[in-house]
GROMACS .gro file of C-alpha atoms in nm:
model
  311
    1MET     CA    1  -0.479  -0.272   2.239
    2SER     CA    2  -0.760  -0.477   2.390
    3SER     CA    3  -0.860  -0.800   2.225
    4GLY     CA    4  -1.215  -0.689   2.159
    5THR     CA    5  -1.154  -0.377   1.952
    6PRO     CA    6  -1.242  -0.375   1.581
    7LEU     CA    7  -0.878  -0.326   1.485
    8SER     CA    8  -0.760  -0.614   1.703
    9ARG     CA    9  -1.020  -0.842   1.544
   10LEU     CA   10  -0.905  -0.734   1.198
   11THR     CA   11  -0.539  -0.792   1.280
   12ALA     CA   12  -0.609  -1.129   1.442
   13ALA     CA   13  -0.810  -1.248   1.142
   14LEU     CA   14  -0.533  -1.153   0.901
   15GLU     CA   15  -0.256  -1.304   1.114
   16ALA     CA   16  -0.450  -1.631   1.133
   17THR     CA   17  -0.455  -1.651   0.754
   18VAL     CA   18  -0.130  -1.485   0.650
   19LEU     CA   19   0.123  -1.657   0.874
   20GLY     CA   20   0.462  -1.520   0.971
   21GLN     CA   21   0.414  -1.169   0.828
   22PRO     CA   22   0.306  -0.948   1.123
   23HIS     CA   23   0.491  -0.639   0.994
   24VAL     CA   24   0.317  -0.670   0.655
   25ILE     CA   25  -0.024  -0.688   0.820
   26ALA     CA   26   0.055  -0.391   1.047
   27ASP     CA   27   0.159  -0.178   0.749
   28LEU     CA   28  -0.142  -0.287   0.545
   29VAL     CA   29  -0.390  -0.192   0.817
   30THR     CA   30  -0.199   0.129   0.887
   31ALA     CA   31  -0.222   0.235   0.523
   32PHE     CA   32  -0.595   0.167   0.514
   33LEU     CA   33  -0.654   0.374   0.828
   34ALA     CA   34  -0.451   0.657   0.671
   35ARG     CA   35  -0.658   0.635   0.349
   36GLY     CA   36  -0.347   0.536   0.154
   37HIS     CA   37  -0.258   0.261  -0.091
   38VAL     CA   38  -0.005  -0.021  -0.050
   39LEU     CA   39   0.250  -0.180  -0.280
   40LEU     CA   40   0.353  -0.529  -0.166
   41GLU     CA   41   0.691  -0.630  -0.306
   42GLY     CA   42   0.845  -0.975  -0.291
   43VAL     CA   43   0.942  -1.280  -0.490
   44PRO     CA   44   0.665  -1.509  -0.621
   45GLY     CA   45   0.504  -1.742  -0.370
   46VAL     CA   46   0.531  -1.539  -0.047
   47ALA     CA   47   0.154  -1.479  -0.015
   48LYS     CA   48   0.138  -1.125  -0.157
   49THR     CA   49  -0.191  -1.187  -0.339
   50LEU     CA   50  -0.331  -1.389  -0.047
   51THR     CA   51  -0.256  -1.096   0.183
   52ALA     CA   52  -0.434  -0.850  -0.045
   53ARG     CA   53  -0.740  -1.071  -0.089
   54SER     CA   54  -0.757  -1.149   0.282
   55MET     CA   55  -0.753  -0.778   0.365
   56ALA     CA   56  -1.046  -0.712   0.132
   57SER     CA   57  -1.243  -1.007   0.269
   58ALA     CA   58  -1.181  -0.911   0.633
   59LEU     CA   59  -1.296  -0.555   0.567
   60GLY     CA   60  -1.615  -0.686   0.409
   61LEU     CA   61  -1.569  -0.465   0.102
   62ALA     CA   62  -1.635  -0.535  -0.263
   63PHE     CA   63  -1.305  -0.613  -0.430
   64THR     CA   64  -1.178  -0.683  -0.778
   65ARG     CA   65  -0.855  -0.854  -0.873
   66VAL     CA   66  -0.680  -0.755  -1.196
   67GLN     CA   67  -0.391  -0.962  -1.327
   68PHE     CA   68  -0.156  -0.712  -1.490
   69THR     CA   69   0.001  -0.845  -1.810
   70PRO     CA   70   0.208  -0.688  -2.091
   71ASP     CA   71  -0.099  -0.672  -2.321
   72LEU     CA   72  -0.331  -0.506  -2.067
   73MET     CA   73  -0.474  -0.175  -2.192
   74PRO     CA   74  -0.591   0.129  -1.991
   75SER     CA   75  -0.949   0.070  -2.100
   76ASP     CA   76  -0.928  -0.282  -1.955
   77ILE     CA   77  -0.892  -0.118  -1.613
   78LEU     CA   78  -1.100   0.199  -1.639
   79GLY     CA   79  -1.371   0.089  -1.882
   80THR     CA   80  -1.492   0.246  -2.205
   81ASN     CA   81  -1.798   0.401  -2.369
   82VAL     CA   82  -1.980   0.153  -2.593
   83PHE     CA   83  -2.233   0.257  -2.857
   84HIS     CA   84  -2.580   0.101  -2.826
   85PRO     CA   85  -2.767   0.118  -3.160
   86ALA     CA   86  -3.105   0.060  -2.995
   87ASP     CA   87  -3.069   0.378  -2.789
   88ASN     CA   88  -2.851   0.560  -3.042
   89ALA     CA   89  -2.626   0.655  -2.751
   90PHE     CA   90  -2.301   0.563  -2.578
   91ARG     CA   91  -2.305   0.386  -2.243
   92LEU     CA   92  -2.019   0.348  -2.002
   93MET     CA   93  -1.901  -0.007  -1.953
   94ARG     CA   94  -1.731   0.027  -1.617
   95GLY     CA   95  -1.396  -0.141  -1.568
   96PRO     CA   96  -1.270  -0.326  -1.259
   97VAL     CA   97  -1.141   0.001  -1.106
   98PHE     CA   98  -1.501   0.078  -1.002
   99THR     CA   99  -1.476  -0.115  -0.677
  100GLU     CA  100  -1.394  -0.057  -0.311
  101VAL     CA  101  -1.074  -0.262  -0.296
  102LEU     CA  102  -0.868  -0.309  -0.611
  103VAL     CA  103  -0.608  -0.586  -0.602
  104ALA     CA  104  -0.360  -0.502  -0.877
  105ASP     CA  105  -0.163  -0.824  -0.911
  106GLU     CA  106   0.193  -0.799  -1.049
  107ILE     CA  107   0.147  -0.433  -1.141
  108ASN     CA  108   0.500  -0.406  -1.278
  109ARG     CA  109   0.433  -0.663  -1.550
  110THR     CA  110   0.231  -0.413  -1.753
  111PRO     CA  111   0.379  -0.120  -1.954
  112PRO     CA  112   0.392   0.234  -1.806
  113LYS     CA  113   0.100   0.349  -2.024
  114THR     CA  114  -0.132   0.108  -1.848
  115GLN     CA  115   0.022   0.173  -1.507
  116ALA     CA  116  -0.055   0.543  -1.560
  117ALA     CA  117  -0.425   0.462  -1.592
  118LEU     CA  118  -0.433   0.432  -1.212
  119LEU     CA  119  -0.274   0.770  -1.137
  120GLU     CA  120  -0.593   0.976  -1.122
  121ALA     CA  121  -0.788   0.696  -0.956
  122MET     CA  122  -0.538   0.655  -0.672
  123GLU     CA  123  -0.479   1.026  -0.610
  124GLU     CA  124  -0.825   1.175  -0.660
  125ARG     CA  125  -1.054   0.872  -0.620
  126GLN     CA  126  -1.205   0.936  -0.962
  127VAL     CA  127  -1.146   0.848  -1.327
  128THR     CA  128  -1.199   1.051  -1.642
  129ILE     CA  129  -1.323   0.871  -1.951
  130ASP     CA  130  -1.382   1.065  -2.275
  131GLY     CA  131  -1.379   1.391  -2.083
  132VAL     CA  132  -1.638   1.284  -1.824
  133THR     CA  133  -1.533   1.242  -1.461
  134HIS     CA  134  -1.671   0.948  -1.264
  135PRO     CA  135  -1.622   0.923  -0.884
  136LEU     CA  136  -1.509   0.592  -0.736
  137PRO     CA  137  -1.695   0.430  -0.447
  138PRO     CA  138  -1.540   0.502  -0.106
  139PRO     CA  139  -1.331   0.375   0.053
  140PHE     CA  140  -1.123   0.320  -0.260
  141PHE     CA  141  -0.820   0.116  -0.153
  142VAL     CA  142  -0.554  -0.021  -0.388
  143VAL     CA  143  -0.335  -0.311  -0.285
  144ALA     CA  144  -0.083  -0.379  -0.561
  145THR     CA  145   0.177  -0.653  -0.575
  146GLN     CA  146   0.501  -0.658  -0.765
  147ASN     CA  147   0.792  -0.891  -0.812
  148PRO     CA  148   1.148  -0.760  -0.773
  149LEU     CA  149   1.272  -0.577  -1.079
  150GLU     CA  150   1.557  -0.822  -1.119
  151LEU     CA  151   1.310  -1.075  -1.257
  152GLU     CA  152   1.254  -1.083  -1.632
  153GLY     CA  153   0.944  -0.938  -1.795
  154THR     CA  154   0.891  -0.645  -1.559
  155TYR     CA  155   0.857  -0.269  -1.612
  156PRO     CA  156   0.989  -0.038  -1.336
  157LEU     CA  157   0.714   0.180  -1.192
  158PRO     CA  158   0.785   0.550  -1.264
  159GLU     CA  159   0.833   0.788  -0.972
  160ALA     CA  160   0.488   0.944  -1.021
  161GLN     CA  161   0.323   0.604  -0.990
  162LEU     CA  162   0.531   0.500  -0.689
  163ASP     CA  163   0.442   0.825  -0.515
  164ARG     CA  164   0.073   0.729  -0.524
  165PHE     CA  165   0.146   0.446  -0.281
  166LEU     CA  166   0.157   0.551   0.083
  167MET     CA  167   0.372   0.246   0.160
  168ARG     CA  168   0.590  -0.003  -0.019
  169VAL     CA  169   0.604  -0.311   0.202
  170ARG     CA  170   0.868  -0.580   0.161
  171VAL     CA  171   0.729  -0.932   0.188
  172GLY     CA  172   1.002  -1.181   0.265
  173TYR     CA  173   1.023  -1.548   0.348
  174PRO     CA  174   0.858  -1.655   0.675
  175GLU     CA  175   1.044  -1.824   0.958
  176ALA     CA  176   1.057  -2.203   0.973
  177VAL     CA  177   0.783  -2.227   1.239
  178SER     CA  178   0.541  -2.021   1.030
  179GLU     CA  179   0.628  -2.211   0.713
  180MET     CA  180   0.559  -2.538   0.893
  181ALA     CA  181   0.221  -2.403   1.008
  182MET     CA  182   0.140  -2.301   0.648
  183LEU     CA  183   0.216  -2.649   0.521
  184ARG     CA  184   0.014  -2.808   0.801
  185GLY     CA  185  -0.284  -2.584   0.720
  186PHE     CA  186  -0.255  -2.661   0.349
  187HIS     CA  187  -0.265  -3.032   0.430
  188GLN     CA  188  -0.564  -2.998   0.666
  189ARG     CA  189  -0.759  -2.795   0.408
  190GLU     CA  190  -0.690  -3.069   0.153
  191GLY     CA  191  -0.521  -2.823  -0.078
  192LYS     CA  192  -0.798  -2.562  -0.073
  193PRO     CA  193  -0.692  -2.196  -0.049
  194ALA     CA  194  -0.698  -2.022   0.290
  195THR     CA  195  -0.991  -1.785   0.347
  196VAL     CA  196  -1.080  -1.515   0.598
  197ASP     CA  197  -1.429  -1.413   0.706
  198ARG     CA  198  -1.557  -1.058   0.730
  199VAL     CA  199  -1.480  -0.913   1.072
  200LEU     CA  200  -1.580  -0.547   1.035
  201GLU     CA  201  -1.903  -0.379   0.931
  202ALA     CA  202  -1.886  -0.118   0.655
  203THR     CA  203  -2.023   0.150   0.888
  204VAL     CA  204  -1.724   0.105   1.119
  205LEU     CA  205  -1.457   0.161   0.855
  206GLU     CA  206  -1.510   0.535   0.804
  207GLU     CA  207  -1.522   0.587   1.180
  208LEU     CA  208  -1.186   0.410   1.219
  209GLN     CA  209  -1.029   0.625   0.949
  210LEU     CA  210  -1.166   0.943   1.107
  211ARG     CA  211  -1.035   0.837   1.446
  212ALA     CA  212  -0.689   0.785   1.299
  213ALA     CA  213  -0.696   1.127   1.131
  214ARG     CA  214  -0.785   1.293   1.463
  215VAL     CA  215  -0.501   1.139   1.665
  216THR     CA  216  -0.319   1.408   1.864
  217CYS     CA  217   0.027   1.511   1.744
  218ASP     CA  218   0.260   1.731   1.947
  219GLU     CA  219   0.460   2.008   1.783
  220SER     CA  220   0.781   1.821   1.867
  221ILE     CA  221   0.664   1.527   1.656
  222LEU     CA  222   0.598   1.756   1.360
  223SER     CA  223   0.949   1.897   1.397
  224TYR     CA  224   1.091   1.544   1.420
  225VAL     CA  225   0.922   1.442   1.094
  226VAL     CA  226   1.043   1.755   0.912
  227THR     CA  227   1.399   1.700   1.036
  228LEU     CA  228   1.395   1.338   0.916
  229ILE     CA  229   1.266   1.440   0.574
  230ARG     CA  230   1.525   1.717   0.533
  231GLN     CA  231   1.803   1.488   0.650
  232THR     CA  232   1.733   1.251   0.358
  233ARG     CA  233   1.796   1.539   0.117
  234ALA     CA  234   2.136   1.606   0.275
  235HIS     CA  235   2.251   1.243   0.275
  236PRO     CA  236   2.562   1.198   0.055
  237ARG     CA  237   2.424   0.880  -0.102
  238ILE     CA  238   2.092   1.035  -0.208
  239ARG     CA  239   2.036   1.207  -0.543
  240LEU     CA  240   1.677   1.309  -0.467
  241GLY     CA  241   1.550   1.310  -0.111
  242ALA     CA  242   1.199   1.295   0.030
  243SER     CA  243   0.954   1.568  -0.070
  244PRO     CA  244   0.720   1.778   0.148
  245ARG     CA  245   0.441   1.543   0.040
  246SER     CA  246   0.646   1.261   0.189
  247ALA     CA  247   0.637   1.441   0.524
  248GLN     CA  248   0.258   1.445   0.508
  249ALA     CA  249   0.261   1.074   0.424
  250VAL     CA  250   0.485   0.995   0.723
  251LEU     CA  251   0.260   1.194   0.958
  252ALA     CA  252  -0.060   1.033   0.828
  253ALA     CA  253   0.091   0.686   0.862
  254ALA     CA  254   0.228   0.759   1.212
  255LYS     CA  255  -0.115   0.876   1.329
  256ALA     CA  256  -0.271   0.561   1.183
  257ARG     CA  257  -0.008   0.344   1.352
  258ALA     CA  258  -0.088   0.511   1.685
  259ALA     CA  259  -0.458   0.438   1.629
  260LEU     CA  260  -0.372   0.077   1.546
  261LYS     CA  261  -0.184   0.048   1.875
  262GLY     CA  262  -0.487   0.187   2.058
  263THR     CA  263  -0.338   0.522   2.161
  264ASP     CA  264  -0.472   0.869   2.083
  265PHE     CA  265  -0.138   1.048   2.041
  266VAL     CA  266   0.168   1.001   1.820
  267THR     CA  267   0.500   0.897   1.971
  268PRO     CA  268   0.847   0.901   1.812
  269ASP     CA  269   0.829   0.521   1.797
  270ASP     CA  270   0.519   0.547   1.576
  271VAL     CA  271   0.717   0.765   1.336
  272LYS     CA  272   1.012   0.523   1.342
  273ASP     CA  273   0.780   0.230   1.273
  274VAL     CA  274   0.639   0.376   0.951
  275VAL     CA  275   0.934   0.568   0.805
  276PRO     CA  276   1.096   0.268   0.626
  277SER     CA  277   0.781   0.161   0.439
  278VAL     CA  278   0.666   0.519   0.368
  279LEU     CA  279   0.999   0.648   0.236
  280ASN     CA  280   1.185   0.351   0.087
  281HIS     CA  281   1.028   0.406  -0.256
  282ARG     CA  282   1.052   0.787  -0.252
  283LEU     CA  283   1.432   0.823  -0.242
  284LEU     CA  284   1.655   0.819  -0.549
  285LEU     CA  285   2.007   0.695  -0.488
  286LYS     CA  286   2.315   0.828  -0.662
  287ALA     CA  287   2.454   0.604  -0.934
  288GLU     CA  288   2.771   0.525  -0.740
  289ALA     CA  289   2.564   0.423  -0.437
  290GLU     CA  290   2.362   0.179  -0.648
  291VAL     CA  291   2.684   0.032  -0.792
  292GLU     CA  292   2.814  -0.020  -0.439
  293GLY     CA  293   2.492  -0.200  -0.344
  294VAL     CA  294   2.364   0.067  -0.103
  295THR     CA  295   1.985   0.052  -0.053
  296ALA     CA  296   1.728   0.313   0.045
  297ASP     CA  297   1.649   0.105   0.353
  298GLU     CA  298   2.009   0.138   0.473
  299VAL     CA  299   2.001   0.515   0.418
  300LEU     CA  300   1.678   0.544   0.617
  301LYS     CA  301   1.823   0.337   0.900
  302GLN     CA  302   2.123   0.572   0.916
  303THR     CA  303   1.894   0.875   0.907
  304LEU     CA  304   1.682   0.746   1.196
  305GLU     CA  305   2.000   0.687   1.398
  306GLN     CA  306   2.139   1.034   1.326
  307VAL     CA  307   1.832   1.246   1.401
  308GLN     CA  308   1.774   1.322   1.767
  309VAL     CA  309   1.450   1.179   1.903
  310PRO     CA  310   1.223   1.428   2.085
  311ARG     CA  311   1.134   1.356   2.444
   0.00000   0.00000   0.00000
């Protein structure tokens, strides 16, 4: 990919702000190109929120950050109709979901009832309040963060909510060189937070998404994706494998990854690149596998090794 393309400028701007997390940035941009949503998972302090905010700023889109807490109500996200005595009528007070980029911070710290308020918004890009449907401004992009479920005070996201995310991206600790650069930057900024400037015009974003959707895909790639999906259902450690919708998610993400690389056709490597983040939250392990410490990531690695790659 040449250095002057819009996607290269976007990636470079994010990598200059979010240090030591190139795979996170690649998945984040891939999900946006595929018109999907992203769940960033990691322990506190690994720049999950910074990554989400930087993405919104670089895209030049209006964004809203919501801190999810145990007392957050659905109406706090969607909005509510408020009666105005002067007009003798109800008016909609729009909630923070009416934005272009929604940063849902620590989404698993709020109860399932409030988590469910985002289901319609994320799937259909609209919300229904008191029986009236309101469209959300495109492109509606949700970047949620969550801490590992082992930490206290969290509520596991139900399968229906997890399925709304195209990707669940693991955010780990950076390498020593990147961590040193972070500390050096923090010192040079005199403690001020890192920022990223807008690098893309709004008119370019839809064109980039359309280009990703139109990436060529050979019949052998389609067969490869279907075989991978069906193999997860046959794995002895899996209680519930990937669904047909998961196959569509893998294909959409692979096409977006190809577009990010600057190619106009999908390769098996594009599929391999996106499978872990697209499927790691869509598989349910058997109880004995969980007791033994087996993870979905390990199952997916085995699956990728077992399925023959098309030429």
